[in-house]
Coordinates of C-alpha atoms in Angstrom, one line a residue:
X1053 CA -53.2 59.9 29.8
X1054 CA -51.3 57.8 32.2
X1055 CA -47.6 58.6 32.1
X1056 CA -45.2 55.8 32.8
X1057 CA -42.3 57.9 34.1
X1058 CA -42.0 60.1 37.1
X1059 CA -39.7 63.1 36.7
X1060 CA -38.2 64.4 40.0
X1061 CA -37.9 68.2 39.7
X1062 CA -35.0 68.4 42.1
X1063 CA -32.2 66.5 40.4
X1064 CA -30.0 65.5 43.3
X1065 CA -28.2 62.3 44.2
X1066 CA -26.4 62.8 47.4
X1067 CA -24.7 59.6 48.4
X1068 CA -23.7 58.6 51.9
X1069 CA -22.9 55.3 53.4
X1070 CA -23.4 53.6 56.7
X1071 CA -26.0 56.1 57.9
X1072 CA -25.8 56.6 61.6
X1073 CA -28.8 55.6 63.8
X1074 CA -29.6 53.7 67.0
X1075 CA -30.5 50.3 65.6
X1076 CA -30.2 47.2 67.7
X1077 CA -27.4 44.8 66.7
X1078 CA -28.6 42.5 63.9
X1079 CA -31.3 44.8 62.8
X1080 CA -31.5 46.2 59.2
X1081 CA -29.8 49.6 58.8
X1082 CA -29.6 51.8 55.6
X1083 CA -26.2 51.2 54.0
X1084 CA -26.5 53.5 51.0
X1085 CA -29.1 56.0 49.9
X1086 CA -29.8 58.6 47.2
X1087 CA -31.9 61.6 48.2
X1088 CA -33.5 61.7 44.8
X1089 CA -33.4 60.4 41.2
X1090 CA -30.2 61.6 39.6
X1091 CA -30.2 64.3 37.0
X1092 CA -31.3 63.1 33.6
X1093 CA -33.0 59.9 34.8
X1094 CA -36.7 59.0 35.0
X1095 CA -38.2 56.4 37.4
X1096 CA -40.6 53.9 35.9
X1097 CA -42.4 50.8 37.2
X1098 CA -41.1 48.3 39.7
X1099 CA -38.8 45.7 38.1
X1100 CA -40.3 42.3 37.4
X1101 CA -39.7 39.8 40.2
X1102 CA -38.0 37.3 37.9
X1103 CA -35.6 39.7 36.2
X1104 CA -32.0 38.8 36.9
X1105 CA -29.5 41.0 38.8
X1106 CA -25.8 40.2 39.4
X1107 CA -24.9 41.9 42.7
X1108 CA -21.2 42.5 43.5
X1109 CA -20.4 42.7 47.1
X1110 CA -17.0 44.3 47.9
X1111 CA -15.5 43.0 51.2
X1112 CA -14.1 45.8 53.3
X1113 CA -10.5 45.2 54.4
X1114 CA -8.9 48.6 54.8
X1115 CA -5.6 47.3 56.2
X1116 CA -5.0 44.9 53.3
X1117 CA -5.8 47.5 50.7
X1118 CA -3.5 50.0 52.4
X1119 CA -0.7 47.4 52.3
X1120 CA -1.4 46.7 48.6
X1121 CA -1.1 50.4 47.8
X1122 CA 2.2 50.6 49.7
X1123 CA 3.5 47.6 47.8
X1124 CA 2.4 49.1 44.5
X1125 CA 4.3 52.3 45.1
X1126 CA 7.5 50.2 45.9
X1127 CA 7.3 48.0 42.8
X1128 CA 6.5 51.1 40.6
X1129 CA 9.5 53.2 41.9
X1130 CA 12.6 52.6 39.7
X1131 CA 14.8 53.6 42.6
X1132 CA 13.3 51.0 45.0
X1133 CA 14.9 47.5 45.2
X1134 CA 11.5 45.9 44.6
X1135 CA 10.9 47.7 41.3
X1136 CA 9.3 45.6 38.6
X1137 CA 8.5 42.7 40.9
X1138 CA 4.8 42.5 39.9
X1139 CA 2.3 40.0 41.3
X1140 CA 0.8 37.0 39.6
X1141 CA -3.0 36.6 39.9
X1142 CA -2.8 33.9 42.5
X1143 CA -0.3 35.8 44.6
X1144 CA -2.6 38.8 44.6
X1145 CA -5.6 36.7 45.5
X1146 CA -3.7 35.2 48.5
X1147 CA -2.5 38.7 49.6
X1148 CA -6.1 40.1 49.6
X1149 CA -8.1 37.1 50.7
X1150 CA -10.3 38.3 53.6
X1151 CA -10.0 36.7 57.1
X1152 CA -12.2 33.6 57.3
X1153 CA -14.6 35.2 59.8
X1154 CA -15.2 38.1 57.5
X1155 CA -16.2 36.0 54.5
X1156 CA -18.3 33.6 56.7
X1157 CA -20.3 36.4 58.2
X1158 CA -21.3 37.6 54.7
X1159 CA -21.9 34.2 53.3
X1160 CA -24.0 33.1 56.3
X1161 CA -26.2 36.2 55.8
X1162 CA -26.8 35.3 52.1
X1163 CA -27.7 31.7 53.2
X1164 CA -30.0 32.9 55.9
X1165 CA -31.8 35.1 53.4
X1166 CA -32.5 32.2 51.1
X1167 CA -30.0 32.8 48.4
X1168 CA -29.2 29.4 46.8
X1169 CA -25.6 28.3 46.9
X1170 CA -25.6 28.0 43.1
X1171 CA -26.2 31.8 42.8
X1172 CA -23.2 32.7 45.0
X1173 CA -19.6 33.1 43.7
X1174 CA -16.9 33.7 46.3
X1175 CA -13.9 35.4 44.8
X1176 CA -12.1 36.3 48.0
X1177 CA -12.4 40.1 48.3
X1178 CA -15.5 40.0 46.1
X1179 CA -18.6 38.0 46.4
X1180 CA -21.0 37.9 43.4
X1181 CA -24.7 37.0 43.7
X1182 CA -26.5 36.2 40.4
X1183 CA -30.1 36.2 41.5
X1184 CA -33.6 37.4 40.9
X1185 CA -35.0 40.9 41.6
X1186 CA -37.4 39.3 44.2
X1187 CA -34.5 37.7 46.1
X1188 CA -32.4 40.9 45.9
X1189 CA -35.3 43.0 47.2
X1190 CA -35.7 40.6 50.1
X1191 CA -32.0 40.6 50.8
X1192 CA -31.6 44.3 50.7
X1193 CA -35.0 45.4 52.1
X1194 CA -35.7 47.6 49.1
X1195 CA -37.7 47.8 45.8
X1196 CA -35.9 47.9 42.4
X1197 CA -37.4 50.0 39.6
X1198 CA -36.8 50.6 35.9
X1199 CA -35.0 53.9 35.4
X1200 CA -34.7 55.5 31.9
X1201 CA -32.1 58.0 30.7
X1202 CA -33.7 59.8 27.8
X1203 CA -30.6 61.3 26.3
X1204 CA -28.6 58.0 26.2
X1205 CA -31.7 55.9 25.6
X1206 CA -30.7 53.3 28.2
X1207 CA -32.7 51.5 30.9
X1208 CA -31.4 50.2 34.2
X1209 CA -32.8 48.4 37.1
X1210 CA -31.8 50.4 40.2
X1211 CA -33.0 51.5 43.7
X1212 CA -32.6 54.7 45.7
X1213 CA -31.6 53.0 48.9
X1214 CA -30.9 49.6 50.4
X1215 CA -30.3 48.2 53.9
X1216 CA -28.2 45.4 55.4
X1217 CA -27.9 44.1 59.0
X1218 CA -25.9 46.6 61.0
X1219 CA -23.6 43.9 62.2
X1220 CA -22.4 43.5 58.5
X1221 CA -21.6 47.2 58.0
X1222 CA -17.9 46.8 59.1
X1223 CA -17.4 43.9 56.7
X1224 CA -19.0 45.3 53.5
X1225 CA -17.7 48.2 51.4
X1226 CA -20.2 48.2 48.5
X1227 CA -23.1 46.3 47.0
X1228 CA -23.8 47.2 43.3
X1229 CA -25.6 47.6 41.0
X1230 CA -28.0 49.3 43.4
X1231 CA -27.6 53.1 43.7
X1232 CA -25.0 53.5 40.9
X1233 CA -26.5 55.5 38.0
X1234 CA -23.4 56.9 36.3
X1235 CA -22.9 56.3 32.6
X1236 CA -19.6 55.5 31.0
X1237 CA -19.3 58.6 28.7
X1238 CA -16.9 58.6 25.8
X1239 CA -14.6 61.6 26.0
X1240 CA -14.8 62.2 22.3
X1241 CA -15.5 65.3 20.3
X1242 CA -17.0 64.5 16.8
X1243 CA -16.2 66.7 13.8
X1244 CA -17.5 67.0 10.3
X1245 CA -17.7 64.1 7.8
X1246 CA -15.5 64.5 4.8
X1247 CA -14.1 62.2 2.1
X1248 CA -11.6 64.8 0.8
X1249 CA -9.1 65.0 3.7
X1250 CA -5.7 65.0 2.0
X1251 CA -2.8 62.8 3.0
X1252 CA 0.5 64.7 3.4
X1253 CA 3.6 64.7 5.4
X1254 CA 5.7 61.9 6.9
X1255 CA 6.3 60.1 10.2
X1256 CA 9.8 61.4 10.5
X1257 CA 9.5 65.1 9.6
X1258 CA 6.8 67.3 11.1
X1259 CA 4.9 69.5 8.6
X1260 CA 3.5 72.1 11.0
X1261 CA 1.1 73.7 8.5
X1262 CA -0.5 70.4 7.6
X1263 CA -0.5 68.9 11.1
X1264 CA -2.3 72.0 12.5
X1265 CA -5.3 71.1 10.5
X1266 CA -5.1 67.3 10.2
X1267 CA -3.8 65.2 13.1
X1268 CA -2.9 62.0 11.2
X1269 CA -1.1 59.0 12.6
X1270 CA 2.1 60.3 10.8
X1271 CA 1.6 63.7 12.4
X1272 CA 1.5 62.0 15.8
X1273 CA 4.6 59.9 15.0
X1274 CA 6.5 63.0 13.8
X1275 CA 5.4 65.3 16.6
X1276 CA 6.2 62.9 19.4
X1277 CA 9.4 61.4 18.0
X1278 CA 8.0 57.9 17.3
X1279 CA 9.1 58.2 13.7
X1280 CA 9.4 54.8 11.9
X1281 CA 9.7 52.9 15.1
X1282 CA 8.2 49.4 14.9
X1283 CA 7.5 47.3 18.0
X1284 CA 8.6 43.7 18.2
X1285 CA 5.5 41.7 17.7
X1286 CA 7.0 38.7 19.5
X1287 CA 8.2 40.6 22.5
X1288 CA 5.1 39.8 24.6
X1289 CA 3.9 43.4 24.7
X1290 CA 0.1 43.7 24.4
X1291 CA -2.3 46.7 24.3
X1292 CA -5.8 46.3 25.6
X1293 CA -8.7 48.6 24.6
X1294 CA -12.2 48.2 26.2
X1295 CA -15.4 49.6 24.8
X1296 CA -18.3 50.7 27.0
X1297 CA -21.4 52.8 26.4
X1298 CA -22.7 50.5 23.6
X1299 CA -19.6 51.3 21.5
X1300 CA -18.6 48.8 18.7
X1301 CA -15.6 48.5 16.5
X1302 CA -15.7 47.7 12.8
X1303 CA -12.9 45.9 11.1
X1304 CA -14.0 47.3 7.8
X1305 CA -13.4 50.8 9.1
X1306 CA -10.0 49.9 10.3
X1307 CA -9.1 48.5 6.9
X1308 CA -10.1 51.8 5.3
X1309 CA -8.1 53.8 7.8
X1310 CA -5.0 51.7 7.5
X1311 CA -5.2 51.8 3.7
X1312 CA -5.2 55.6 3.6
X1313 CA -3.4 56.7 6.8
X1314 CA -1.1 53.8 7.8
X1315 CA -0.3 51.6 4.8
X1316 CA 2.6 50.1 6.7
X1317 CA 0.0 48.3 8.9
X1318 CA -2.1 46.8 6.0
X1319 CA -3.5 43.4 7.1
X1320 CA -3.3 44.3 10.8
X1321 CA -6.0 42.9 12.9
X1322 CA -7.0 42.6 16.6
X1323 CA -8.7 40.1 18.8
X1324 CA -12.2 40.6 20.2
X1325 CA -13.1 39.4 23.7
X1326 CA -16.6 39.5 25.1
X1327 CA -16.8 40.6 28.7
X1328 CA -20.0 40.5 30.7
X1329 CA -22.1 39.4 27.6
X1330 CA -20.9 42.1 25.3
X1331 CA -21.6 41.6 21.6
X1332 CA -19.6 43.6 19.1
X1333 CA -21.9 44.7 16.2
X1334 CA -20.0 45.1 13.0
X1335 CA -23.0 45.8 10.8
X1336 CA -23.6 49.1 9.0
X1337 CA -26.3 49.9 11.6
X1338 CA -23.8 50.0 14.4
X1339 CA -24.2 53.8 14.9
X1340 CA -22.4 53.7 18.2
X1341 CA -18.9 53.0 16.9
X1342 CA -17.0 56.3 16.4
X1343 CA -15.3 56.2 19.9
X1344 CA -14.2 52.5 19.7
X1345 CA -13.1 53.0 16.1
X1346 CA -10.9 55.9 17.0
X1347 CA -9.3 54.0 19.9
X1348 CA -8.5 51.0 17.7
X1349 CA -7.5 53.0 14.6
X1350 CA -4.9 55.1 16.4
X1351 CA -3.9 52.7 19.2
X1352 CA -3.2 49.9 16.7
X1353 CA -1.4 51.9 14.1
X1354 CA 0.8 53.8 16.5
X1355 CA 1.8 50.6 18.4
X1356 CA 2.0 48.5 15.3
X1357 CA 2.7 45.5 15.2
X1358 CA 2.0 45.1 18.9
X1359 CA -1.0 42.7 19.4
X1360 CA -4.1 44.6 20.3
X1361 CA -6.9 43.0 22.4
X1362 CA -10.3 44.7 22.1
X1363 CA -12.8 44.0 24.9
X1364 CA -16.5 44.5 24.2
X1365 CA -18.0 45.0 27.6
X1366 CA -21.8 44.6 27.9
X1367 CA -24.6 44.3 30.3
X1368 CA -26.7 41.3 31.2
X1369 CA -28.8 41.4 28.1
X1370 CA -32.5 41.7 27.6
X1371 CA -34.7 42.1 30.6
X1372 CA -37.9 40.2 31.3
X1373 CA -40.6 42.5 29.8
X1374 CA -44.0 43.2 31.2
X1375 CA -46.9 45.0 29.6
X1376 CA -45.9 48.4 31.0
X1377 CA -42.6 48.4 29.3
X1378 CA -42.1 49.3 25.6
X1379 CA -41.0 46.3 23.5
X1380 CA -37.9 47.8 21.9
X1381 CA -34.4 46.6 21.2
X1382 CA -32.8 49.3 23.4
X1383 CA -34.4 48.1 26.6
X1384 CA -31.5 46.4 28.5
X1385 CA -30.8 45.5 32.0
X1386 CA -27.4 47.1 32.0
X1387 CA -25.3 46.1 35.0
X1388 CA -21.9 47.5 36.0
X1389 CA -19.8 46.7 32.9
X1390 CA -17.0 48.9 34.2
X1391 CA -16.8 47.0 37.4
X1392 CA -17.1 43.7 35.7
X1393 CA -14.5 44.5 33.2
X1394 CA -11.9 45.2 35.9
X1395 CA -12.8 42.1 37.8
X1396 CA -12.3 40.1 34.6
X1397 CA -9.0 41.7 33.9
X1398 CA -7.4 41.3 37.3
X1399 CA -8.0 37.5 37.1
X1400 CA -6.4 37.0 33.7
X1401 CA -3.2 34.9 33.6
X1402 CA 0.0 36.7 32.7
X1403 CA 0.1 35.4 29.2
X1404 CA -3.4 36.9 28.5
X1405 CA -3.1 40.1 30.4
X1406 CA -2.2 43.2 28.3
X1407 CA 0.5 45.4 30.0
X1408 CA -1.2 48.6 28.8
X1409 CA -4.9 49.4 28.9
X1410 CA -6.4 52.5 27.2
X1411 CA -9.7 53.8 28.7
X1412 CA -11.3 56.7 26.9
X1413 CA -14.4 56.8 29.1
X1414 CA -15.4 58.6 32.3
X1415 CA -18.0 60.6 34.2
X1416 CA -18.1 63.3 36.9
X1417 CA -17.1 62.0 40.3
X1418 CA -20.3 63.1 41.9
X1419 CA -22.4 60.8 39.6
X1420 CA -20.8 57.7 41.3
X1421 CA -21.5 56.4 44.8
X1422 CA -18.4 56.9 47.0
X1423 CA -18.2 53.2 47.8
X1424 CA -18.3 52.4 44.1
X1425 CA -15.4 54.7 43.3
X1426 CA -13.3 53.3 46.2
X1427 CA -14.0 49.7 45.1
X1428 CA -13.2 50.4 41.4
X1429 CA -10.0 52.4 42.3
X1430 CA -8.9 49.4 44.4
X1431 CA -9.2 47.2 41.3
X1432 CA -7.0 49.7 39.4
X1433 CA -4.4 49.3 42.1
X1434 CA -4.6 45.5 41.7
X1435 CA -4.0 45.9 37.9
X1436 CA -1.0 48.1 38.7
X1437 CA 0.3 45.4 41.1
X1438 CA 0.0 43.0 38.1
X1439 CA 2.3 45.2 36.1
X1440 CA -0.4 47.0 34.0
X1441 CA -0.3 50.6 33.0
X1442 CA -3.8 52.0 32.9
X1443 CA -4.2 55.1 30.8
X1444 CA -7.4 57.1 31.1
X1445 CA -8.8 60.3 29.6
X1446 CA -9.2 63.3 31.8
X1447 CA -12.5 64.4 30.2
X1448 CA -13.6 67.1 27.7
X1449 CA -15.2 69.6 30.0
X1450 CA -12.2 71.7 31.2
X1451 CA -12.8 72.2 35.0
X1452 CA -16.3 70.9 34.5
X1453 CA -19.3 71.1 32.1
X1454 CA -22.3 72.2 34.2
X1455 CA -20.6 72.9 37.5
X1456 CA -23.4 72.3 39.9
X1457 CA -23.5 69.8 42.8
X1458 CA -26.2 67.1 42.9
X1459 CA -26.5 67.1 46.7
X1460 CA -29.7 69.0 46.8
X1461 CA -28.0 72.3 47.5
X1462 CA -27.1 73.0 43.8
X1463 CA -23.9 74.7 44.8
X1464 CA -21.4 75.8 42.2
X1465 CA -18.3 73.5 42.1
X1466 CA -15.8 72.3 39.6
X1467 CA -16.3 68.7 38.4
X1468 CA -13.3 66.3 38.3
X1469 CA -13.9 63.1 36.3
X1470 CA -13.7 59.5 37.5
X1471 CA -11.8 57.1 36.9
X1472 CA -9.3 59.7 35.8
X1473 CA -9.1 60.9 39.4
X1474 CA -8.1 57.5 40.8
X1475 CA -4.5 57.8 42.0
X1476 CA -3.6 54.4 40.4
X1477 CA -4.2 55.4 36.8
X1478 CA -2.4 57.7 34.5
X1479 CA -4.7 60.6 33.5
X1480 CA -4.3 62.1 30.0
X1481 CA -5.3 65.7 29.2
X1482 CA -5.4 67.4 25.8
X1483 CA -3.3 69.8 23.7
X1484 CA -3.8 71.4 20.3
X1485 CA -1.7 73.1 17.6
X1486 CA 1.9 72.2 16.9
X1487 CA 5.1 74.2 17.1
X1488 CA 4.3 75.1 19.8
X1489 CA 1.7 72.9 21.3
X1490 CA -0.8 74.7 23.5
X1491 CA -3.3 73.6 26.1
X1492 CA -6.6 72.5 24.6
X1493 CA -9.6 74.4 26.1
X1494 CA -11.6 71.2 26.5
X1495 CA -8.9 69.3 28.4
X1496 CA -10.4 68.0 31.6
X1497 CA -8.5 68.6 34.8
X1498 CA -8.6 69.7 38.4
X1499 CA -8.5 68.2 41.8
X1500 CA -10.4 65.1 43.1
X1501 CA -13.1 65.6 45.7
X1502 CA -12.7 61.9 46.7
X1503 CA -9.1 60.9 46.5
X1504 CA -6.3 62.6 48.5
X1505 CA -3.2 63.9 46.8
X1506 CA -0.7 61.1 46.5
X1507 CA 2.9 61.7 47.6
X1508 CA 4.3 61.0 44.1
X1509 CA 2.8 64.3 42.8
X1510 CA 2.7 66.4 45.9
X1511 CA 5.7 68.7 45.2
X1512 CA 4.7 69.5 41.6
X1513 CA 1.0 70.0 42.3
X1514 CA 1.5 72.2 45.3
X1515 CA 4.0 74.3 43.4
X1516 CA 1.2 75.0 40.9
X1517 CA -1.4 75.7 43.5
X1518 CA 0.8 78.0 45.6
X1519 CA 2.6 79.7 42.8
X1520 CA -0.1 80.0 40.1
X1521 CA -3.6 79.5 41.4
X1522 CA -3.2 80.9 44.9
X1523 CA -6.7 82.1 46.0
X1524 CA -8.3 81.9 42.6
X1525 CA -11.4 79.7 42.5
X1526 CA -11.3 79.4 46.2
X1527 CA -14.2 77.1 47.4
X1528 CA -14.8 75.7 44.0
X1529 CA -12.4 72.7 44.3
X1530 CA -10.7 70.5 46.8
X1531 CA -7.2 72.0 47.3
X1532 CA -5.9 68.8 48.8
X1533 CA -7.2 66.4 46.2
X1534 CA -5.4 64.2 43.7
X1535 CA -4.4 66.5 40.7
X1536 CA -5.3 65.6 37.2
X1537 CA -4.2 65.1 34.5
X1538 CA -0.8 63.6 34.8
X1539 CA 0.3 64.1 31.1
X1540 CA -1.3 65.2 27.8
X1541 CA -1.3 64.7 24.1
X1542 CA -3.1 66.1 21.0
X1543 CA -6.8 66.3 21.4
X1544 CA -8.1 68.8 18.8
X1545 CA -11.0 67.7 16.6
X1546 CA -8.6 67.2 13.7
X1547 CA -8.1 63.4 13.9
X1548 CA -9.3 61.7 10.7
X1549 CA -11.1 58.4 11.4
X1550 CA -13.4 56.1 9.5
X1551 CA -16.8 55.5 10.8
X1552 CA -19.4 53.3 9.0
X1553 CA -17.3 53.6 5.9
X1554 CA -17.2 57.4 5.9
X1555 CA -14.3 59.6 6.8
X1556 CA -14.8 62.2 9.5
X1557 CA -12.8 64.3 11.9
X1558 CA -12.8 63.6 15.6
X1559 CA -10.8 64.4 18.7
X1560 CA -11.0 65.0 22.5
X1561 CA -9.0 63.4 25.2
X1562 CA -10.3 60.1 23.8
X1563 CA -7.7 60.7 21.0
X1564 CA -4.9 61.6 23.4
X1565 CA -5.4 58.5 25.5
X1566 CA -4.7 55.8 22.9
X1567 CA -1.8 57.9 21.8
X1568 CA -0.2 57.6 25.2
X1569 CA -1.2 54.0 25.5
X1570 CA 0.5 53.1 22.2
X1571 CA 3.7 54.9 23.2
X1572 CA 3.8 53.0 26.5
X1573 CA 3.2 49.7 24.6
X1574 CA 6.1 50.6 22.4
X1575 CA 8.4 51.2 25.4
X1576 CA 7.3 47.9 26.9
X1577 CA 8.1 46.1 23.6
X1578 CA 11.6 47.4 23.8
X1579 CA 12.0 46.5 27.5
X1580 CA 10.5 43.1 27.1
X1581 CA 12.8 42.4 24.1
X1582 CA 15.7 43.1 26.4
X1583 CA 14.5 40.8 29.1
X1584 CA 13.3 43.7 31.3
X1585 CA 9.9 43.9 33.0
X1586 CA 7.0 46.0 31.7
X1587 CA 6.7 49.6 33.1
X1588 CA 3.6 48.9 35.1
X1589 CA 2.0 51.7 37.1
X1590 CA 3.6 54.8 35.6
X1591 CA 3.1 57.7 37.9
X1592 CA 6.0 57.4 40.3
X1593 CA 8.4 57.2 37.3
X1594 CA 6.7 60.0 35.5
X1595 CA 6.8 62.5 38.4
X1596 CA 10.3 61.5 39.7
X1597 CA 12.2 61.0 36.5
X1598 CA 10.4 60.7 33.2
X1599 CA 9.0 64.3 33.3
X1600 CA 12.5 65.2 31.9
X1601 CA 11.5 63.4 28.7
X1602 CA 8.3 65.3 28.3
X1603 CA 7.6 68.6 26.5
X1604 CA 6.4 71.1 29.0
X1605 CA 3.3 72.9 27.7
X1606 CA 3.3 76.5 29.0
X1607 CA 0.7 78.2 26.8
X1608 CA -3.1 78.2 26.8
X1609 CA -5.7 77.2 29.3
X1610 CA -8.8 75.1 29.7
X1611 CA -12.4 76.4 29.7
X1612 CA -15.6 75.2 31.3
X1613 CA -18.4 75.7 33.8
X1614 CA -20.8 77.2 31.3
X1615 CA -24.5 77.7 32.1
X1616 CA -25.9 74.2 31.4
X1617 CA -25.4 70.7 32.8
X1618 CA -24.8 67.6 30.8
X1619 CA -28.5 66.8 31.0
X1620 CA -29.5 70.3 29.6
X1621 CA -30.4 71.8 33.0
X1622 CA -29.6 75.4 33.8
X1623 CA -26.5 75.8 35.9
X1624 CA -24.6 78.7 37.4
X1625 CA -21.7 79.7 35.3
X1626 CA -18.2 80.6 36.5
X1627 CA -16.7 83.5 34.5
X1628 CA -13.2 82.7 33.4
X1629 CA -13.3 79.2 34.7
X1630 CA -10.3 77.2 33.5
X1631 CA -6.9 76.1 34.5
X1632 CA -3.8 77.8 33.1
X1633 CA -0.9 76.0 31.5
X1634 CA 2.4 77.0 33.1
X1635 CA 6.0 75.8 33.5
X1636 CA 5.9 72.5 35.3
X1637 CA 2.8 70.5 36.2
X1638 CA -0.6 72.2 35.6
X1639 CA -4.2 71.1 35.8
X1640 CA -4.8 71.2 32.1
X1641 CA -1.7 69.4 30.5
X1642 CA -0.1 67.7 33.6
X1643 CA 3.6 67.2 33.2
X1644 CA 3.5 67.7 29.4
X1645 CA 3.4 65.7 26.1
X1646 CA 5.6 62.7 25.2
X1647 CA 9.0 62.7 23.5
X1648 CA 9.3 59.1 22.5
X1649 CA 13.0 59.1 21.8
X1650 CA 13.8 60.5 25.3
X1651 CA 11.3 58.3 27.0
X1652 CA 12.8 55.2 25.3
X1653 CA 16.3 56.1 26.5
X1654 CA 15.0 56.4 30.1
X1655 CA 12.9 53.3 29.9
X1656 CA 15.7 50.9 28.9
X1657 CA 18.1 52.4 31.5
X1658 CA 16.0 51.2 34.4

């Protein structure tokens, strides 16, 4: 029997850029390369020549991005004179527009390689090329293949390496989708299905016995001091919730949830925006909906009546099939929806841009090319400069699930998650139990292997490392990396949600993230109603001042690094792997959980 896929027995994907080598100027030189097919993926046949690819070329301009980050810290620091002076889209474009010589070098190369002008879109610091596989292969001196991920049942057109002229290496930071295989994984922990979950308690008085087993919207309101607060629907505050990984949201499920758990929000709705060709499937066969449903059901009801914008982010749609490919609905030419989503958002006008975005998805840092993470993180910085608070989940694997490197050496190492590790987002970990809250074992956390520790958290993080961790886990993590999470909220698998008309329990940091996002949206509603600016990038405020309005979690610890990877491969375990919750910042609950009343007092004083 002829097998269509080739499985590589050594599952490694070591990424390195701008590989050194003595190549004459103007000659092709490898720009990015994977040493092997990433863990969990299978390589199939070459992609058809006429299949479409949309390549995104990030223009490298380190000085301008460094300046943007400096400006972002100024406008996000309540004690700085520039606090709250966020940029409009056109101002940001002007600030980051590359030097004419840089753009012309890249555009001339595209023209020389026969890319038609109609396939090129110049957006300043990004250039997009919507072209055929044949032209992309010629441009990048490579061959694109179909790759299949059996667990997720997704197909992608990718390559293991590509080359560009060496004279262009200083001008280009990234070209994707090429070597990027990571999946946007929902940080959700499903629980059992049940139609007999009782409703009890109130939004103003915490019932600890009930809320220890059922984390309803009222329990969250009571636990975190939101109570009966209602946002001002006309303040201009908006909450944005994207869905990746084929997730859909069902209005019928929201209606059932609101009717039982948040009757004050009956009749509430949300807008749906398609990004990158995404189509929201609201039929009863939309099996991938539990994550998006949870995000909407809790984000909307906790921030009610703040307008909520749901973004369905998709790939490019069906590929051009050939006889060697199975003819099935799930075969998609999935592009980089995460990248395209952020590019879409940073270009929105102020009246359409939500001031808070809740992202419950992520993946281990090592599954992303370095250039991809740097480029995406820069887009998060741009959103911060626009006045947007980006809230992300820290992951559900503690210090890591299968803690094994994919660089061919299979070394034991903790696995921080991206985009949570980007310094320009606010990372949310998980807690469980009430009175007192304790650290949730699944709460993702640790230290980035990519991003250096930002100054805004240096004092708190180094206090934890020097006073609590000391030499423990030495060599398993980057002691100088950005620490995650920043904050935390309830994440036990005790959140009732409706999914396909059935009630079930769910949880994970995917539940904690919309909780925090809704709270920030409520704070923005009050600030905007008073004529103040939105909070924007939160972390300087959180670490310098707002930590005083949080409940410090000092009990419990995370757990992870068991003996199996996400793809089911054997991995070396780490006995006792986990971060301990202590007084002050820690790598499992960050600075703590929210107290809305105290946060509101601080927020309106600025």
